[in-house]
Short mmCIF file of C-alpha atoms in Angstrom, two decimals:
data_model
loop_
_atom_site.label_atom_id
_atom_site.label_comp_id
_atom_site.label_asym_id
_atom_site.label_seq_id
_atom_site.Cartn_x
_atom_site.Cartn_y
_atom_site.Cartn_z
CA UNK A 8 0.00 0.00 0.00
CA UNK A 9 1.34 3.43 -0.98
CA UNK A 10 1.79 5.45 2.15
CA UNK A 11 3.74 7.88 4.28
CA UNK A 12 4.54 6.57 7.74
CA UNK A 13 5.64 8.50 10.79
CA UNK A 14 7.00 7.33 14.12
CA UNK A 15 6.23 7.77 16.86
CA UNK A 16 2.57 8.79 16.60
CA UNK A 17 2.62 10.26 20.11
CA UNK A 18 5.53 11.51 22.18
CA UNK A 19 5.79 13.27 25.52
CA UNK A 20 9.25 14.52 26.40
CA UNK A 21 11.03 17.11 28.51
CA UNK A 22 12.77 20.33 27.59
CA UNK A 23 16.25 19.80 26.17
CA UNK A 24 16.07 16.08 25.50
CA UNK A 25 17.01 15.45 21.88
CA UNK A 26 14.45 13.57 19.80
CA UNK A 27 13.92 12.37 16.26
CA UNK A 28 10.65 11.84 14.45
CA UNK A 29 11.01 9.50 11.52
CA UNK A 30 9.22 9.76 8.18
CA UNK A 31 9.28 7.19 5.42
CA UNK A 32 7.49 6.94 2.07
CA UNK A 33 7.27 4.00 -0.31
CA UNK A 34 6.18 5.87 -3.43
CA UNK A 35 9.63 6.83 -4.74
CA UNK A 36 8.78 10.51 -4.32
CA UNK A 37 11.50 13.08 -4.78
CA UNK A 38 9.89 15.79 -2.67
CA UNK A 39 9.40 15.48 1.10
CA UNK A 40 8.33 18.06 3.61
CA UNK A 41 7.60 18.60 7.30
CA UNK A 42 4.73 20.73 8.60
CA UNK A 43 3.52 21.64 12.03
CA UNK A 44 -0.13 22.24 12.80
CA UNK A 45 -1.20 24.49 15.63
CA UNK A 46 -4.74 25.57 16.57
CA UNK A 47 -5.80 28.64 14.65
CA UNK A 48 -2.62 28.68 12.56
CA UNK A 49 -3.21 25.92 10.03
CA UNK A 50 -0.24 24.04 8.62
CA UNK A 51 3.14 25.72 8.42
CA UNK A 52 6.11 24.29 6.61
CA UNK A 53 9.25 23.59 8.66
CA UNK A 54 11.69 22.11 6.15
CA UNK A 55 11.52 20.46 2.77
CA UNK A 56 13.71 18.36 0.50
CA UNK A 57 13.65 18.10 -3.27
CA UNK A 58 15.95 15.11 -3.44
CA UNK A 59 18.64 13.17 -1.61
CA UNK A 60 21.10 15.49 0.15
CA UNK A 61 19.03 18.55 -0.86
CA UNK A 62 17.15 20.27 1.98
CA UNK A 63 15.87 23.80 2.52
CA UNK A 64 14.12 25.88 5.14
CA UNK A 65 10.39 26.40 5.14
CA UNK A 66 8.53 29.11 7.01
CA UNK A 67 9.29 28.03 10.60
CA UNK A 68 12.65 26.20 10.64
CA UNK A 69 14.03 27.52 13.94
CA UNK A 70 14.78 24.76 16.43
CA UNK A 71 14.59 21.95 13.88
CA UNK A 72 17.00 19.98 11.71
CA UNK A 73 16.41 17.49 8.93
CA UNK A 74 18.44 15.14 6.80
CA UNK A 75 17.84 13.31 3.53
CA UNK A 76 20.41 10.57 3.19
CA UNK A 77 18.03 8.19 1.42
CA UNK A 78 15.19 8.98 -0.94
CA UNK A 79 12.54 7.29 1.17
CA UNK A 80 13.42 8.76 4.59
CA UNK A 81 13.24 12.31 5.92
CA UNK A 82 13.71 12.45 9.71
CA UNK A 83 12.92 15.57 11.73
CA UNK A 84 15.37 16.26 14.54
CA UNK A 85 14.79 18.46 17.56
CA UNK A 86 18.22 18.90 19.17
CA UNK A 87 16.92 20.71 22.25
CA UNK A 88 13.13 20.70 22.33
CA UNK A 89 11.27 23.52 24.03
CA UNK A 90 7.62 23.80 25.10
CA UNK A 91 6.79 26.04 22.13
CA UNK A 92 7.52 23.06 19.89
CA UNK A 93 4.55 21.23 21.35
CA UNK A 94 2.48 20.63 18.23
CA UNK A 95 1.08 18.16 15.73
CA UNK A 96 3.65 17.33 13.06
CA UNK A 97 2.99 16.03 9.56
CA UNK A 98 5.35 14.63 6.98
CA UNK A 99 4.32 14.79 3.32
CA UNK A 100 5.77 13.65 0.01
CA UNK A 101 5.15 14.05 -3.70
CA UNK A 102 6.65 13.61 -7.11
CA UNK A 103 8.45 16.54 -8.74
CA UNK A 104 7.03 16.37 -12.23
CA UNK A 105 7.04 19.57 -14.24
CA UNK A 106 3.68 21.05 -15.12
CA UNK A 107 0.58 20.64 -12.98
CA UNK A 108 0.63 20.49 -9.22
CA UNK A 109 1.93 17.22 -7.82
CA UNK A 110 -0.34 15.94 -5.06
CA UNK A 111 1.28 15.83 -1.66
CA UNK A 112 0.49 12.76 0.41
CA UNK A 113 0.49 13.25 4.15
CA UNK A 114 1.46 10.92 6.95
CA UNK A 115 -0.87 10.29 9.91
CA UNK A 116 0.81 12.85 12.16
CA UNK A 117 2.95 12.87 15.30
CA UNK A 118 1.60 14.59 18.38
CA UNK A 119 4.52 15.97 20.37
CA UNK A 120 4.30 17.41 23.87
CA UNK A 121 7.35 19.08 25.38
CA UNK A 122 7.11 19.62 29.13
CA UNK B 14 4.46 36.40 2.43
CA UNK B 15 1.44 34.91 0.73
CA UNK B 16 -1.53 34.27 2.95
CA UNK B 17 -4.82 32.47 2.46
CA UNK B 18 -7.79 33.73 4.45
CA UNK B 19 -10.31 31.00 5.02
CA UNK B 20 -13.84 31.44 6.35
CA UNK B 21 -15.72 30.58 8.34
CA UNK B 22 -13.39 29.26 11.04
CA UNK B 23 -15.98 26.73 12.16
CA UNK B 24 -19.45 25.53 11.23
CA UNK B 25 -22.03 23.55 13.14
CA UNK B 26 -24.74 22.15 10.90
CA UNK B 27 -27.48 19.54 10.83
CA UNK B 28 -27.16 16.44 8.71
CA UNK B 29 -28.64 17.05 5.29
CA UNK B 30 -27.78 20.74 5.13
CA UNK B 31 -25.57 22.22 2.43
CA UNK B 32 -22.24 23.77 3.38
CA UNK B 33 -20.28 26.58 1.78
CA UNK B 34 -16.82 27.81 2.68
CA UNK B 35 -14.36 30.06 0.94
CA UNK B 36 -10.77 31.09 0.71
CA UNK B 37 -9.35 34.43 -0.40
CA UNK B 38 -5.91 35.85 -0.99
CA UNK B 39 -4.40 39.23 -1.76
CA UNK B 40 -2.15 37.57 -4.34
CA UNK B 41 -2.86 35.45 -7.37
CA UNK B 42 -2.71 31.66 -7.22
CA UNK B 43 -2.44 29.53 -10.34
CA UNK B 44 -3.67 26.42 -8.59
CA UNK B 45 -6.19 26.04 -5.80
CA UNK B 46 -6.37 22.93 -3.66
CA UNK B 47 -8.88 21.73 -1.10
CA UNK B 48 -7.80 19.24 1.55
CA UNK B 49 -9.80 17.49 4.25
CA UNK B 50 -8.35 16.39 7.56
CA UNK B 51 -10.35 13.87 9.53
CA UNK B 52 -9.80 13.55 13.28
CA UNK B 53 -6.51 11.77 13.99
CA UNK B 54 -5.44 11.71 10.36
CA UNK B 55 -3.32 13.68 7.94
CA UNK B 56 -4.86 15.93 5.27
CA UNK B 57 -6.13 14.27 2.11
CA UNK B 58 -6.55 16.06 -1.21
CA UNK B 59 -10.21 16.44 -2.23
CA UNK B 60 -10.12 18.66 -5.29
CA UNK B 61 -7.46 20.45 -7.34
CA UNK B 62 -8.34 23.43 -9.56
CA UNK B 63 -6.01 24.62 -12.30
CA UNK B 64 -7.87 27.20 -14.34
CA UNK B 65 -9.62 30.47 -13.50
CA UNK B 66 -13.38 29.95 -13.56
CA UNK B 67 -13.05 26.17 -13.33
CA UNK B 68 -15.83 24.34 -11.51
CA UNK B 69 -14.98 20.79 -10.41
CA UNK B 70 -17.02 18.20 -8.56
CA UNK B 71 -16.06 15.18 -6.51
CA UNK B 72 -19.24 13.43 -5.41
CA UNK B 73 -21.17 15.81 -3.18
CA UNK B 74 -18.30 18.29 -3.18
CA UNK B 75 -18.00 21.11 -5.67
CA UNK B 76 -15.18 23.63 -5.81
CA UNK B 77 -14.64 26.68 -7.95
CA UNK B 78 -11.53 28.60 -8.96
CA UNK B 79 -12.40 32.29 -8.83
CA UNK B 80 -12.16 34.39 -11.96
CA UNK B 81 -9.78 36.84 -10.30
CA UNK B 82 -7.51 33.91 -9.26
CA UNK B 83 -7.62 35.33 -5.74
CA UNK B 84 -10.36 33.16 -4.33
CA UNK B 85 -11.91 29.73 -4.30
CA UNK B 86 -15.08 28.18 -2.90
CA UNK B 87 -15.96 24.71 -1.66
CA UNK B 88 -19.53 23.54 -1.35
CA UNK B 89 -20.75 20.31 0.21
CA UNK B 90 -24.30 19.26 -0.57
CA UNK B 91 -26.55 17.18 1.69
CA UNK B 92 -23.98 16.82 4.46
CA UNK B 93 -23.57 13.54 6.33
CA UNK B 94 -21.83 12.78 9.64
CA UNK B 95 -18.66 11.54 7.93
CA UNK B 96 -18.14 15.02 6.45
CA UNK B 97 -16.84 16.05 9.89
CA UNK B 98 -13.29 17.34 9.81
CA UNK B 99 -11.16 20.35 9.03
CA UNK B 100 -11.16 21.61 5.46
CA UNK B 101 -8.08 23.46 4.25
CA UNK B 102 -7.58 25.48 1.14
CA UNK B 103 -4.04 25.59 -0.18
CA UNK B 104 -2.04 26.82 -3.10
CA UNK B 105 1.50 26.55 -4.41
CA UNK B 106 3.75 29.32 -3.17
CA UNK B 107 5.06 31.86 -5.65
CA UNK B 108 8.51 30.66 -4.70
CA UNK B 109 8.01 27.21 -6.11
CA UNK B 110 5.20 24.92 -7.21
CA UNK B 111 5.98 22.27 -4.59
CA UNK B 112 5.81 24.54 -1.55
CA UNK B 113 2.24 24.90 -0.35
CA UNK B 114 0.62 27.76 1.49
CA UNK B 115 -2.33 26.65 3.64
CA UNK B 116 -5.34 28.48 4.96
CA UNK B 117 -6.11 28.12 8.66
CA UNK B 118 -8.93 25.72 8.03
CA UNK B 119 -12.69 25.48 8.47
CA UNK B 120 -13.75 23.03 11.16
CA UNK B 121 -17.01 21.33 10.23
CA UNK B 122 -19.27 19.61 12.74
CA UNK B 123 -22.33 17.73 11.49
CA UNK B 124 -25.06 16.87 13.96
CA UNK B 125 -26.98 13.70 13.08
#
């Protein structure tokens, strides 16, 4: 089944304790992206990647890191989490075909709480 | 930066009623997208619009790409309980077709 998977789905942690949220897709998509969703703010892009070893900042990159060593994986790293990073996180992926919009497929989300 | 203003923020309706929501922007979009997010899930694409004036249906859902390219509308006819969720409009950022700008969403509640 074509899908985007994220792990963990739920995580409660404490300030300063490094964590990684994994994202994997099995559709051979070039493009991958991380969003955070907060009440009243919609979805905001954190980082994105257009291919292996190519990453770039989105609208709210502060406090996050990403890597793209393999095409299928795009982990989100919080080196020193803070309470303002408590949020619902989504990974998404798509093809990068020229022309019409390429549908982004979203993972099921990771709910992170930083105490 | 580009912003999408979505309204209403929330709607509480009775099963069987029709629903209408809209999205506006101060800048032009060449593609308009409507996503639905069900509780506990990620957003799923409902309808994509590529041409000004375009009217596209997907079952009971109908969306329109505004003539000015600065707005879009989503209508749901004869709502049912499984229509519950958050509906987002979105469009590709001017900086690149892959980067999406999202509205803040319309939360729909349907009472049986």
